[in-house]
Short mmCIF file of C-alpha atoms and ligand atoms in Angstrom, two decimals:
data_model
loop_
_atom_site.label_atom_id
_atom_site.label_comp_id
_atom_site.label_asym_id
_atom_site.label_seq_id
_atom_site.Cartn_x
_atom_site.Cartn_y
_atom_site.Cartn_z
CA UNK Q 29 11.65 55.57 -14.43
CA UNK Q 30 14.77 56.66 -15.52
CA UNK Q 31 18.06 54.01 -15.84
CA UNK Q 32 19.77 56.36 -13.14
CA UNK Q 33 16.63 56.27 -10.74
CA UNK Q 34 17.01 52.49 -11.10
CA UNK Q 35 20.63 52.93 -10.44
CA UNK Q 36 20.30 55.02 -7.76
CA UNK Q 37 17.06 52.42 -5.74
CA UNK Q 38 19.42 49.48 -6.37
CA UNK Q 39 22.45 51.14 -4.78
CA UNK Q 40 20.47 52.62 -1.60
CA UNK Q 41 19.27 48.62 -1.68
CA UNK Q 42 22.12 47.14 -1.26
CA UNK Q 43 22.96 49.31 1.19
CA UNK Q 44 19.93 48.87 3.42
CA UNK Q 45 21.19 45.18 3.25
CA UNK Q 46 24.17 45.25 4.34
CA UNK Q 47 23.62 47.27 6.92
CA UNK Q 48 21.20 44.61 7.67
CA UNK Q 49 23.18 41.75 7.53
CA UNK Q 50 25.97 43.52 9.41
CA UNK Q 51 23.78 44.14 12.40
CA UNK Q 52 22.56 40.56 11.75
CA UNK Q 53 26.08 39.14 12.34
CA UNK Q 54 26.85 41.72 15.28
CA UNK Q 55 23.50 41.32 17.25
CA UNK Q 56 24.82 38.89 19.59
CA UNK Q 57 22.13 36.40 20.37
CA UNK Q 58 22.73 34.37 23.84
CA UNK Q 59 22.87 30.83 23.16
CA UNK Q 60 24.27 31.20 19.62
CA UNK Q 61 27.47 31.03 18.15
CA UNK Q 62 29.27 34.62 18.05
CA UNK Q 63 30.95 35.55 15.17
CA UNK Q 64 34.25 38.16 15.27
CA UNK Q 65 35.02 40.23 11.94
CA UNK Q 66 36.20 37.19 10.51
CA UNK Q 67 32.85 35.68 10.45
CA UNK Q 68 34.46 32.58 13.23
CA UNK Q 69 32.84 31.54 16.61
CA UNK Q 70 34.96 34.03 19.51
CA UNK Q 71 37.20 31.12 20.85
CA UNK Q 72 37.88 32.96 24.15
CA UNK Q 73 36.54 31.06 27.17
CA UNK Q 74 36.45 31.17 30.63
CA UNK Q 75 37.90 34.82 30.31
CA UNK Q 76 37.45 38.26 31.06
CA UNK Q 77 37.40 41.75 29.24
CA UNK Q 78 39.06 45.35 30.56
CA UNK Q 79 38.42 48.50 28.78
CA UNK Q 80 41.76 50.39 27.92
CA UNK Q 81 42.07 53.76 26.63
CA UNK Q 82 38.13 53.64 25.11
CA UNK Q 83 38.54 50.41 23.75
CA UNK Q 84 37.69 46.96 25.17
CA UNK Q 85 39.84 43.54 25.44
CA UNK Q 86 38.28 40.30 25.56
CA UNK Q 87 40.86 37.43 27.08
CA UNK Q 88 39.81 33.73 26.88
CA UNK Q 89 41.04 30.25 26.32
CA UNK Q 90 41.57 29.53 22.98
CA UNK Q 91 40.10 26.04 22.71
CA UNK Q 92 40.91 22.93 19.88
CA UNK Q 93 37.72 22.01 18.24
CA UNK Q 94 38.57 18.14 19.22
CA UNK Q 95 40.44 17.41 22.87
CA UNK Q 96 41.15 19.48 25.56
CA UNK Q 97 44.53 20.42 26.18
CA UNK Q 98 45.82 23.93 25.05
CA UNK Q 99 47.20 24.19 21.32
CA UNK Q 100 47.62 27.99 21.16
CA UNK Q 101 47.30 29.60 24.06
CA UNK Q 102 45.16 32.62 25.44
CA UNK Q 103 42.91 34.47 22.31
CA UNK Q 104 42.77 38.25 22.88
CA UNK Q 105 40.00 40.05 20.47
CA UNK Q 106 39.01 44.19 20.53
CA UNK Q 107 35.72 45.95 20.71
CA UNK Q 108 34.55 49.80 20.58
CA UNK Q 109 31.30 48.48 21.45
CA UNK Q 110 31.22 45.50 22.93
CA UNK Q 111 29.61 44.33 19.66
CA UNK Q 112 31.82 43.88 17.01
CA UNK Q 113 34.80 41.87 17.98
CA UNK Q 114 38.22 41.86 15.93
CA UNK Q 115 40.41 39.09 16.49
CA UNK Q 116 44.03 40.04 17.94
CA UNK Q 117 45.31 37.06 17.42
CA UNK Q 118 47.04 35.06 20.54
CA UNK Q 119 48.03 37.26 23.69
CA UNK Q 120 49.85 34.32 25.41
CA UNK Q 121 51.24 31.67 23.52
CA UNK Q 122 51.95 27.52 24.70
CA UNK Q 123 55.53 27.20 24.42
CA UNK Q 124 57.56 25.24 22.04
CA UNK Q 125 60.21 24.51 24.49
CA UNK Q 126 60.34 20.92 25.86
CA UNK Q 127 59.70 21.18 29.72
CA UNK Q 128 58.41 24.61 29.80
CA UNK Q 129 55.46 24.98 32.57
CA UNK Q 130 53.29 26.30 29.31
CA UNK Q 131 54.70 23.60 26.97
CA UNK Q 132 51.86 22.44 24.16
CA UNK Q 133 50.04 19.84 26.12
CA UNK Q 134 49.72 22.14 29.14
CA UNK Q 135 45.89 23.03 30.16
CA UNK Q 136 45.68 27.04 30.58
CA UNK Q 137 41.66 28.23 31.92
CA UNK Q 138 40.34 30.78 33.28
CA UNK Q 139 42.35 33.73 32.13
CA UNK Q 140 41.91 37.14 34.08
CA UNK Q 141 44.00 40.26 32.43
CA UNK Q 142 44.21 43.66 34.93
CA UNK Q 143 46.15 47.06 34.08
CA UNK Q 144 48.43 48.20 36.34
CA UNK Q 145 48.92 51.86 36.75
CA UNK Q 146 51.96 51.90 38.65
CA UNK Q 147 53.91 50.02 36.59
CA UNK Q 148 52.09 50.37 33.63
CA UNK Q 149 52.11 46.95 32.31
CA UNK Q 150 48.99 44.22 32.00
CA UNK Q 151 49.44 41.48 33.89
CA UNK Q 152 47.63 38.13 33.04
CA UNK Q 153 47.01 35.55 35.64
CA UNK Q 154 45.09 32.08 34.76
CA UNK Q 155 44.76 28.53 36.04
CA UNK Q 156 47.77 25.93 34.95
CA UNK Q 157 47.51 22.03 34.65
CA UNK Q 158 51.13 20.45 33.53
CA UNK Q 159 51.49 18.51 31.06
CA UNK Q 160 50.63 15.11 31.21
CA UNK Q 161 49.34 15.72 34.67
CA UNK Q 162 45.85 16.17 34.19
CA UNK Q 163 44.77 18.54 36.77
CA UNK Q 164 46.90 17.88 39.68
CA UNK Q 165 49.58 20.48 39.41
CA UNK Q 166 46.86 22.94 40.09
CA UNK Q 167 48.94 26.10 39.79
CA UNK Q 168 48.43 29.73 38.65
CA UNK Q 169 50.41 31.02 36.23
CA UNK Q 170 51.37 35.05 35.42
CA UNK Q 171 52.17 36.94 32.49
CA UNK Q 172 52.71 40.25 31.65
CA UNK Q 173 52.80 42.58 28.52
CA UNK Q 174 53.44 46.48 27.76
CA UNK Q 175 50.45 46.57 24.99
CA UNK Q 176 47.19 44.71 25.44
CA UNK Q 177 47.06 42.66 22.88
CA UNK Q 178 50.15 41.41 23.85
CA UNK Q 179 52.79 39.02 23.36
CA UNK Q 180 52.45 38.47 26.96
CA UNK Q 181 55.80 36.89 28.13
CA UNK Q 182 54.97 33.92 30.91
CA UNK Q 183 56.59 34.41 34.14
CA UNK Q 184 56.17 31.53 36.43
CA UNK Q 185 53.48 29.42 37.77
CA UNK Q 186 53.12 28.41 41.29
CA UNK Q 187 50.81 26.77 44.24
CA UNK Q 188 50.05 29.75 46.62
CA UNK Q 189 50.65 30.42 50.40
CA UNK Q 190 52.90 27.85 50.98
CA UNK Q 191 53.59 27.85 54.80
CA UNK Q 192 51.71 30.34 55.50
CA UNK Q 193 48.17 30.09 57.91
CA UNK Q 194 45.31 32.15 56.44
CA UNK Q 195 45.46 35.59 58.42
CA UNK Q 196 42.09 35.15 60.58
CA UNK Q 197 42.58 31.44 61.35
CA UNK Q 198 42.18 30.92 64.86
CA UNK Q 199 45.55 29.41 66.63
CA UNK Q 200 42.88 26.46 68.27
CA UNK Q 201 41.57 26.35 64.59
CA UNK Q 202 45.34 25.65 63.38
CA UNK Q 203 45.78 22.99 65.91
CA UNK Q 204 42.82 21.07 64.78
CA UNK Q 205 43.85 21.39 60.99
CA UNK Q 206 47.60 20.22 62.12
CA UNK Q 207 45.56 17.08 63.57
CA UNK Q 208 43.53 15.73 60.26
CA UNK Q 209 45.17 13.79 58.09
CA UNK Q 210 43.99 13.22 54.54
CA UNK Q 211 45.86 10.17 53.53
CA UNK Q 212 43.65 7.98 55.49
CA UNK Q 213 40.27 9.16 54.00
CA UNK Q 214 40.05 6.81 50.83
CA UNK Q 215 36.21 7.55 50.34
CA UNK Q 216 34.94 10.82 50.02
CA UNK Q 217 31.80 12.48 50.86
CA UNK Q 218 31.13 10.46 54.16
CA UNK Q 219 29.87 12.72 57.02
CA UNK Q 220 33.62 12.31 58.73
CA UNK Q 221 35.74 12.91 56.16
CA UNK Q 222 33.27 16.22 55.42
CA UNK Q 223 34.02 16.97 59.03
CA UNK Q 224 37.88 16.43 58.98
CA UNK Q 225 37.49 18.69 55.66
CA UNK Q 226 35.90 21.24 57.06
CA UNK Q 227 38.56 21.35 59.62
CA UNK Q 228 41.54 21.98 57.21
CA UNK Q 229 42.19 18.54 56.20
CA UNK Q 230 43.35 19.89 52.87
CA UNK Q 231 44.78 22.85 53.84
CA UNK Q 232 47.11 21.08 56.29
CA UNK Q 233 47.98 18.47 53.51
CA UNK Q 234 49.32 21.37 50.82
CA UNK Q 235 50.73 23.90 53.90
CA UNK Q 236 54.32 23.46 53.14
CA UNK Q 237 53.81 22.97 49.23
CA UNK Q 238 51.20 25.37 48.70
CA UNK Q 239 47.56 25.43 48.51
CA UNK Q 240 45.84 24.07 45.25
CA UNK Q 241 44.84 27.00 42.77
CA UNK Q 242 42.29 25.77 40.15
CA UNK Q 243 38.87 27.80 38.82
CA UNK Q 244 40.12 31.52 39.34
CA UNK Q 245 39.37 35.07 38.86
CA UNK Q 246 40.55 38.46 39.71
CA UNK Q 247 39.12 41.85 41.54
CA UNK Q 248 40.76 45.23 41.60
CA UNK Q 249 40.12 47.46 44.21
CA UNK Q 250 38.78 51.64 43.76
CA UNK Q 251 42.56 51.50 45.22
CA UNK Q 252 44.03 49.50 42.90
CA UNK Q 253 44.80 46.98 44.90
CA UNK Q 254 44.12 43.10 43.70
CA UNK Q 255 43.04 39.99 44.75
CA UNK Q 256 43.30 36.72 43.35
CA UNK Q 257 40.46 34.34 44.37
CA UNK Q 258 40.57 30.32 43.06
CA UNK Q 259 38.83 27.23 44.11
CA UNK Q 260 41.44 25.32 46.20
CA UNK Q 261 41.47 22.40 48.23
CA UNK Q 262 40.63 19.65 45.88
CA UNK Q 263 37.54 22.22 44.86
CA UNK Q 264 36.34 22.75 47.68
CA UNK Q 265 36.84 26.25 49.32
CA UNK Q 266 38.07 28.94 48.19
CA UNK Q 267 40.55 31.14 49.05
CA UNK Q 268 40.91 34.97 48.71
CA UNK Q 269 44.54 36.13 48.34
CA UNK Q 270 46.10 39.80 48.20
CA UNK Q 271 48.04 40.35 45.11
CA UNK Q 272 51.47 42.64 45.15
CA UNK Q 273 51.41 46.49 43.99
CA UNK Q 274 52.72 45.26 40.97
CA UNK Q 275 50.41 41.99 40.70
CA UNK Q 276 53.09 39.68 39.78
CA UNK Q 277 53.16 37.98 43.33
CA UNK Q 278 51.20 37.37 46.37
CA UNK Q 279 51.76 38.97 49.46
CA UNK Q 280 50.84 36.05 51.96
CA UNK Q 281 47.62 37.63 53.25
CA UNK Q 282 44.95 35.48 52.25
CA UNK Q 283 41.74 33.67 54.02
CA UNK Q 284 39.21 31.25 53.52
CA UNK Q 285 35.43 31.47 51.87
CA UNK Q 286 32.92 28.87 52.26
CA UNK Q 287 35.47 25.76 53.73
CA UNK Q 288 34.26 22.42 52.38
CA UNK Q 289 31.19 24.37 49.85
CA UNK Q 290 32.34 23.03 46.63
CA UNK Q 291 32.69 26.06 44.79
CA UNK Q 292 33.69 26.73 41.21
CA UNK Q 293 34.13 29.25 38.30
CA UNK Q 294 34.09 32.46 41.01
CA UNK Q 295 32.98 35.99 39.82
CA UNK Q 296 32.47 39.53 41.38
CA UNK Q 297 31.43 42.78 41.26
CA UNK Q 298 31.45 45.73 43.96
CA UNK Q 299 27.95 47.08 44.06
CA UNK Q 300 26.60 49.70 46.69
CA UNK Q 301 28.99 49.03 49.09
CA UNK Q 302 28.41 45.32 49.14
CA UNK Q 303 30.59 42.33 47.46
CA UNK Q 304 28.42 40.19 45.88
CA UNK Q 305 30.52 36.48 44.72
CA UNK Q 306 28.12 34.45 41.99
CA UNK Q 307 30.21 31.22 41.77
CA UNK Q 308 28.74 27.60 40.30
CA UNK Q 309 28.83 24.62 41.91
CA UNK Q 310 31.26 21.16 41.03
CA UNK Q 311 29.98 19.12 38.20
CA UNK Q 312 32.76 19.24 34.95
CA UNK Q 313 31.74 21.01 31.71
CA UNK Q 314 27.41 20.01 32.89
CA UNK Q 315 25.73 22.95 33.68
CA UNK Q 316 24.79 23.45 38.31
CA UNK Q 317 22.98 25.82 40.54
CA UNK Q 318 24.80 28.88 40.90
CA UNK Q 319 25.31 29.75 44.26
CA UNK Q 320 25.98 33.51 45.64
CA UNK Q 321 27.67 35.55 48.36
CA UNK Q 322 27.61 38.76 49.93
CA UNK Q 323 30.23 40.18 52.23
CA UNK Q 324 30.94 44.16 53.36
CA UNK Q 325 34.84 43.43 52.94
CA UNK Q 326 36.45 41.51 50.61
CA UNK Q 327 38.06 39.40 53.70
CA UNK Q 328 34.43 38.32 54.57
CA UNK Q 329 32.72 37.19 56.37
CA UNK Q 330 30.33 36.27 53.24
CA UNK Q 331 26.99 35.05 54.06
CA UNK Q 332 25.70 32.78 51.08
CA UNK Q 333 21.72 33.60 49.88
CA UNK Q 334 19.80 32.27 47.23
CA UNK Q 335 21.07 31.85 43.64
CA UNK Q 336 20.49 34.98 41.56
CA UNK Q 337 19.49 33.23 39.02
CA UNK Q 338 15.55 33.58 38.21
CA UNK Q 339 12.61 33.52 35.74
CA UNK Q 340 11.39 30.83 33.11
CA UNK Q 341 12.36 32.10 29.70
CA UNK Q 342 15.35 30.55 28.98
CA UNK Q 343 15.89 29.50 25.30
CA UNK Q 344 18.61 27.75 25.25
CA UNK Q 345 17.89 23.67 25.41
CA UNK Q 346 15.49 24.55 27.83
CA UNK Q 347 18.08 24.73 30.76
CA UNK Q 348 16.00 26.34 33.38
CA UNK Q 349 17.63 29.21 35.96
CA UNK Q 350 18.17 26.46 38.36
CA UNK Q 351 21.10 25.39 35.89
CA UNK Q 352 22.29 28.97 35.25
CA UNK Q 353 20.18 28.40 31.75
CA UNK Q 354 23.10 26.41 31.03
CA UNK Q 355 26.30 28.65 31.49
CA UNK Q 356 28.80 28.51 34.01
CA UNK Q 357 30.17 31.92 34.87
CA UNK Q 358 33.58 33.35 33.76
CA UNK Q 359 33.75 37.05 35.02
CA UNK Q 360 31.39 40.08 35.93
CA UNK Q 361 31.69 43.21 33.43
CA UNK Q 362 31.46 46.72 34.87
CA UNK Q 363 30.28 49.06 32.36
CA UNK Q 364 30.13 52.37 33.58
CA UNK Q 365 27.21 54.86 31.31
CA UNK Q 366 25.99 58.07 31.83
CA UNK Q 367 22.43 58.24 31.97
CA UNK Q 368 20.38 61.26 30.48
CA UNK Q 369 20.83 63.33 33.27
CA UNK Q 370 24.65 63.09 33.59
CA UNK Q 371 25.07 60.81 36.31
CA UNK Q 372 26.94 57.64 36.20
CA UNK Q 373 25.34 54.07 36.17
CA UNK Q 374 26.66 50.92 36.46
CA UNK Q 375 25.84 48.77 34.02
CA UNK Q 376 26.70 45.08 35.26
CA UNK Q 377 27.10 41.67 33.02
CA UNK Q 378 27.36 38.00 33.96
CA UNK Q 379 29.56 36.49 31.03
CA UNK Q 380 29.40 32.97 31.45
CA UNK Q 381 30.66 29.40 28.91
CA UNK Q 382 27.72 27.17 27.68
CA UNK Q 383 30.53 24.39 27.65
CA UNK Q 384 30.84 22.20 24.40
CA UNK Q 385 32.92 19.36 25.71
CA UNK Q 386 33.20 17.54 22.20
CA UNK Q 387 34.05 20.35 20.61
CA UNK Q 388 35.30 23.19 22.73
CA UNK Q 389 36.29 25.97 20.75
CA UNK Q 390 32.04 25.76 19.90
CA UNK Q 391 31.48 26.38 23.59
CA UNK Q 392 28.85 29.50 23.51
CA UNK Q 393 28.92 32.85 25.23
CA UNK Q 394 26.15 34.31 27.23
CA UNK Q 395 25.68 37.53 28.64
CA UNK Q 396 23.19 38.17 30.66
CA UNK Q 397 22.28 41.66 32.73
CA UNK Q 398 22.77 41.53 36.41
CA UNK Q 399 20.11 43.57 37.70
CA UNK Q 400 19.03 44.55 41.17
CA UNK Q 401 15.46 43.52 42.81
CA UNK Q 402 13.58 45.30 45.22
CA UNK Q 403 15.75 44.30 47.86
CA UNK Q 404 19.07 45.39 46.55
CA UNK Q 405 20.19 41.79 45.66
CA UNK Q 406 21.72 40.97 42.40
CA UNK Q 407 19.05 39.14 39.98
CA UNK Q 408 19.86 37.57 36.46
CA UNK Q 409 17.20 36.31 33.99
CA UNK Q 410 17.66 34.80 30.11
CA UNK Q 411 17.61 37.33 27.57
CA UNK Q 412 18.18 36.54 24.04
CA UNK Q 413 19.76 39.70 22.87
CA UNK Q 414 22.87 40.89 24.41
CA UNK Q 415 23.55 44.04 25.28
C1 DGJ H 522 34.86 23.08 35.40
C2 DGJ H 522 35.74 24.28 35.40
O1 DGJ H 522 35.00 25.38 35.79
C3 DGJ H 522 36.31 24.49 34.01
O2 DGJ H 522 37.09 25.63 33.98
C4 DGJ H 522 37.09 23.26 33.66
O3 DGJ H 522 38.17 23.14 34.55
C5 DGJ H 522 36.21 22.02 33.75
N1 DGJ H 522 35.62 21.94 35.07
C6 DGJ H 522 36.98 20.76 33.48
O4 DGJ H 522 36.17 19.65 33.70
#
């Protein structure tokens, strides 16, 4: 063989590898870390990703490896794929300013970005906790940029509704929330105080401040219209809220899902007509039973069925489908493909945080398939590969 056939094998060699090793490091395996070109774990959590102009945005909380409050502020990374993930850097950064609502020391979850085509602009809206508060200020917080990968410059943070009586509340319904009274339940859980919650008791006690905003996510409309929905009331219902045309602001409408069910981390997708709500239940950073709901209209009412979650194969630490194989959801992906005959499918995803509470900028990423049974209702089993 001659030195430049020897050449040549070792060049087409190393080039077999490394397009090995590159689809090694891009294969996303559920239950793994995830790697972006820099070879580092994706620290974006609790987000969501958009697709603009044929390329895709991934939002999350960028987490410290030890502790929990937020050091830098909301990650932003880019895709043409899905697969390979470059990091942008920070789209919304903590502020240095002493006494800012975003101030280093603040807790920012849950980011959800959404393009608006009116005005043009991305608006980000996510979950704040003040500093040195824990996570009683319970507020959501906007943003808004003119590029995707921002800077997004913060705009204000807030309760929501204040005053105001969710729009299908019955006036005998009102009365019986204006009679509860919260401060005199000092233990929880008892079949009364579920009773006086169940009523409004928590509702009543925030009406003039404004109504707890916590776990959140957003939907946009075929119309464009959006709607905010959070886990309120001390966690336990949530609340559906119509966003502005411009999504900076609420416009008051806003009702109630599930009063007194517990319900965190909500997600959604729009599927055949139907609304389908996969949220998990109340238990910190440990891994619950999802729980699901299906409504024709986004203002309910939403009937809850059994959790989607199904099958036996899950791989990571053995959490089994009755603990969402260990995830907690974060948003519901629409990816729209056109299948070999032209038409257009829906391809749906359930991205969800494996939560690393010692060290959560570690916390994994799973995406798992939603897929529809014979019935029409959303199912979602463990796969190792994604996508
Ligand atoms: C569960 C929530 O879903 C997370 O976003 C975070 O707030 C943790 N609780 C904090 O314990």
């Amino acid at each position: 063989m001659s030195l430049f056939s020897i050449c040549r094998r070792g060049a087409l060699l190393l080039i077999l590898l490394q397009v090995m090793f590159a689809t090694y490091l891009h294969a996303f395996t559920n239950g793994k870390l995830w790697m972006d070109n820099s070879g580092k774990h994706i620290n974006a959590h609790g987000g969501n990703v958009i697709k603009y102009n044929g390329k895709y945005y991934w939002y999350g909380e960028n987490r410290p490896y030890v502790g929990f409050t937020t050091t830098v502020g909301v990650s932003v990374y880019s895709s043409d794929d899905l697969k390979t993930w470059t990091n942008e850097g920070v789209a919304l950064s903590i502020s240095n300013e002493e006494g800012s609502d975003i101030e280093a020391g603040c807790i920012m979850e849950r980011p959800k970005v959404i393009y608006n085509k009116k005005t043009n602009k991305f608006v980000m809206l996510f979950h704040l906790e003040l500093k040195g508060r824990g996570y009683e200020a319970a507020r959501v917080a906007f943003a808004e940029s003119d590029t995707p990968t921002g800077p997004f410059r913060f705009i204000r943070s807030t309760r929501i509704n204040a005053g105001i009586w969710p729009f299908d509340m019955k006036k005998a319904d009102r009365k019986a929330a204006m009679a509860t009274d919260a401060g005199k339940w000092k233990d929880w859980w008892t079949p009364e105080w579920r009773k006086e919650t169940e009523k409004g008791m928590y509702l009543w006690r925030d009406f003039e401040g404004g109504q707890m905003s916590r776990d959140m996510t957003v939907y946009v409309d075929e119309k464009g219209k959006a709607y905010h929905i959070t886990s309120s009331q001390e966690n336990l219902t949530l609340l559906v809220s119509e966003l502005t045309d411009d999504y900076l602001d609420f416009t008051g409408k806003y009702n109630m899902i599930a009063p007194g069910g517990q319900n965190e981390a909500p997600t959604i997708m729009r599927h055949d007509g139907k609304y389908w709500l996969i949220c998990s239940g109340c238990t910190g950073w440990a891994p619950n039973e999802a729980r699901m709901f299906v409504s024709d209209k986004i203002w309910g009412p939403w009937k809850q069925v059994k959790s989607p979650f199904k099958g036996a194969n899950a791989t990571y630490k053995d959490f089994p489908a009755s603990k969402t194989f260990g995830g907690q959801g974060t948003y519901i992906l629409s990816v729209p493909e056109t299948d070999d005959k032209g038409k257009t499918v829906t391809k749906y995803i359930f991205m969800a945080d494996i939560w690393n509470p010692e060290h959560l900028s570690e916390s994994l990423h799973i995406w798992l398939p939603i897929n529809f049974d014979s019935e029409a209702t959303p199912e979602i089993m463990w796969t190792d590969k994604v996508l």
